[in-house]
Amino acid sequence: MTHKSKRMDVGIWMKLTKVVMLLLIFAGSLAVFQWYKPVIRQNEGMQKRINLLQKQIAEEKAFADQMNASIGAISTNKMTLERLAREKLGYAKPGEKVVRFETINAQIPSN
C-alpha cells in the first residue's frame, strides 16, 4: 500500500507540472504572436500594395500593347495614316471639301 500512495503523490505533481508547462508554452506563444502582430499587419498592407501595383502594371502593359498596335498600323498602312490625319488634324486632299460639325453648349429653353 505504501507503494501506491507514493505513486499517487508523484502523479499529482506530474500532472500539475504538465499543466504548468502547457500554460507556460501557451503564454509564450501568445507573447510571440503579440510581438509579431504589427509585423504581420505591415506584411498584409504591403501585400495589398503589391497586388494593386501588379494590377496597374497589367493595365499599363495592355495600354502599351494597344499603342504598339496603333504604331504598327500607322507605320505599315498608308490608309490608316491618312484617316488619322483627316480625323485628328482636319487635313483634306487637294480639291476636297471639309465639313465640320460643331456642337453648341446652349441650354434648350423648356416650356
Coordinates of C-alpha atoms in Angstrom, one line a residue:
M1 CA 0.0 0.0 0.0
T2 CA 2.8 2.4 0.7
H3 CA 3.9 1.9 -2.9
K4 CA 0.5 3.1 -4.3
S5 CA 0.4 6.2 -2.1
K6 CA 3.9 7.3 -3.3
R7 CA 2.7 6.9 -6.9
M8 CA -0.4 8.9 -6.3
D9 CA 1.6 11.8 -4.8
V10 CA 4.0 11.8 -7.7
G11 CA 1.2 11.5 -10.2
I12 CA -0.5 14.7 -8.9
W13 CA 2.8 16.6 -9.0
M14 CA 3.5 15.3 -12.5
K15 CA 0.0 16.4 -13.7
L16 CA 0.5 19.8 -12.1
T17 CA 3.9 20.1 -13.7
K18 CA 2.5 19.2 -17.1
V19 CA -0.4 21.7 -16.7
V20 CA 2.1 24.5 -15.7
M21 CA 4.3 23.6 -18.7
L22 CA 1.4 23.7 -21.1
L23 CA 0.3 27.1 -19.7
L24 CA 3.9 28.4 -20.0
I25 CA 4.1 27.3 -23.6
F26 CA 0.7 28.8 -24.3
A27 CA 1.7 32.1 -22.7
G28 CA 5.0 32.1 -24.6
S29 CA 3.3 31.5 -28.0
L30 CA 0.8 34.2 -27.2
A31 CA 3.6 36.6 -26.3
V32 CA 5.4 35.8 -29.6
F33 CA 2.1 36.3 -31.5
Q34 CA 1.6 39.7 -29.9
W35 CA 5.2 40.7 -30.6
Y36 CA 4.8 39.8 -34.3
K37 CA 1.3 41.2 -34.8
P38 CA 2.4 44.6 -36.0
V39 CA 4.8 42.9 -38.5
I40 CA 2.0 40.7 -39.7
R41 CA -0.2 43.7 -40.3
Q42 CA 2.5 45.5 -42.1
N43 CA 3.1 42.5 -44.3
E44 CA -0.6 42.4 -45.1
G45 CA -0.6 46.1 -46.1
M46 CA 2.5 45.6 -48.3
Q47 CA 0.8 42.5 -49.9
K48 CA -2.3 44.7 -50.8
R49 CA 0.1 47.3 -52.2
I50 CA 1.9 44.7 -54.3
N51 CA -1.5 43.4 -55.6
L52 CA -2.5 47.0 -56.5
L53 CA 0.8 47.7 -58.3
Q54 CA 0.6 44.4 -60.2
K55 CA -2.9 45.3 -61.4
Q56 CA -1.6 48.7 -62.5
I57 CA 1.3 47.0 -64.3
A58 CA -1.1 44.8 -66.2
E59 CA -3.2 47.8 -67.2
E60 CA -0.2 49.7 -68.4
K61 CA 1.0 46.7 -70.4
A62 CA -2.4 46.4 -72.1
F63 CA -2.2 50.1 -72.9
A64 CA 1.3 49.7 -74.2
D65 CA 0.3 46.8 -76.4
Q66 CA -2.6 48.8 -77.8
M67 CA -0.3 51.7 -78.5
N68 CA 2.3 49.4 -80.2
A69 CA -0.5 48.0 -82.3
S70 CA -1.6 51.5 -83.3
I71 CA 2.0 52.5 -84.2
G72 CA 2.4 49.3 -86.2
A73 CA -0.9 50.0 -88.1
I74 CA 0.2 53.6 -88.8
S75 CA 3.7 52.7 -90.0
T76 CA 2.6 49.9 -92.3
N77 CA -0.8 51.1 -93.6
K78 CA -0.9 54.3 -95.6
M79 CA -4.7 54.5 -95.4
T80 CA -4.7 54.4 -91.6
L81 CA -2.2 57.3 -91.6
E82 CA -4.4 59.3 -94.0
R83 CA -7.6 58.6 -91.9
L84 CA -5.9 59.7 -88.7
A85 CA -4.6 62.9 -90.4
R86 CA -8.1 63.7 -91.6
E87 CA -9.8 62.9 -88.3
K88 CA -7.4 64.4 -85.8
L89 CA -5.8 67.3 -87.8
G90 CA -8.6 68.2 -90.1
Y91 CA -6.5 67.6 -93.2
A92 CA -8.0 67.0 -96.7
K93 CA -6.8 66.0 -100.1
P94 CA -6.4 68.8 -102.7
G95 CA -9.8 69.6 -104.1
E96 CA -11.7 68.0 -101.2
K97 CA -14.2 70.0 -99.2
V98 CA -14.2 69.5 -95.4
V99 CA -17.4 69.8 -93.5
R100 CA -17.1 70.3 -89.7
F101 CA -20.0 70.0 -87.3
E102 CA -19.8 72.0 -84.1
T103 CA -21.9 71.4 -81.0
I104 CA -23.4 74.4 -79.2
N105 CA -23.5 74.2 -75.4
A106 CA -26.6 76.3 -75.1
Q107 CA -29.5 75.2 -73.0
I108 CA -32.7 74.4 -74.7
P109 CA -35.5 76.5 -73.2
S110 CA -38.1 74.4 -71.5
N111 CA -41.8 75.4 -71.9

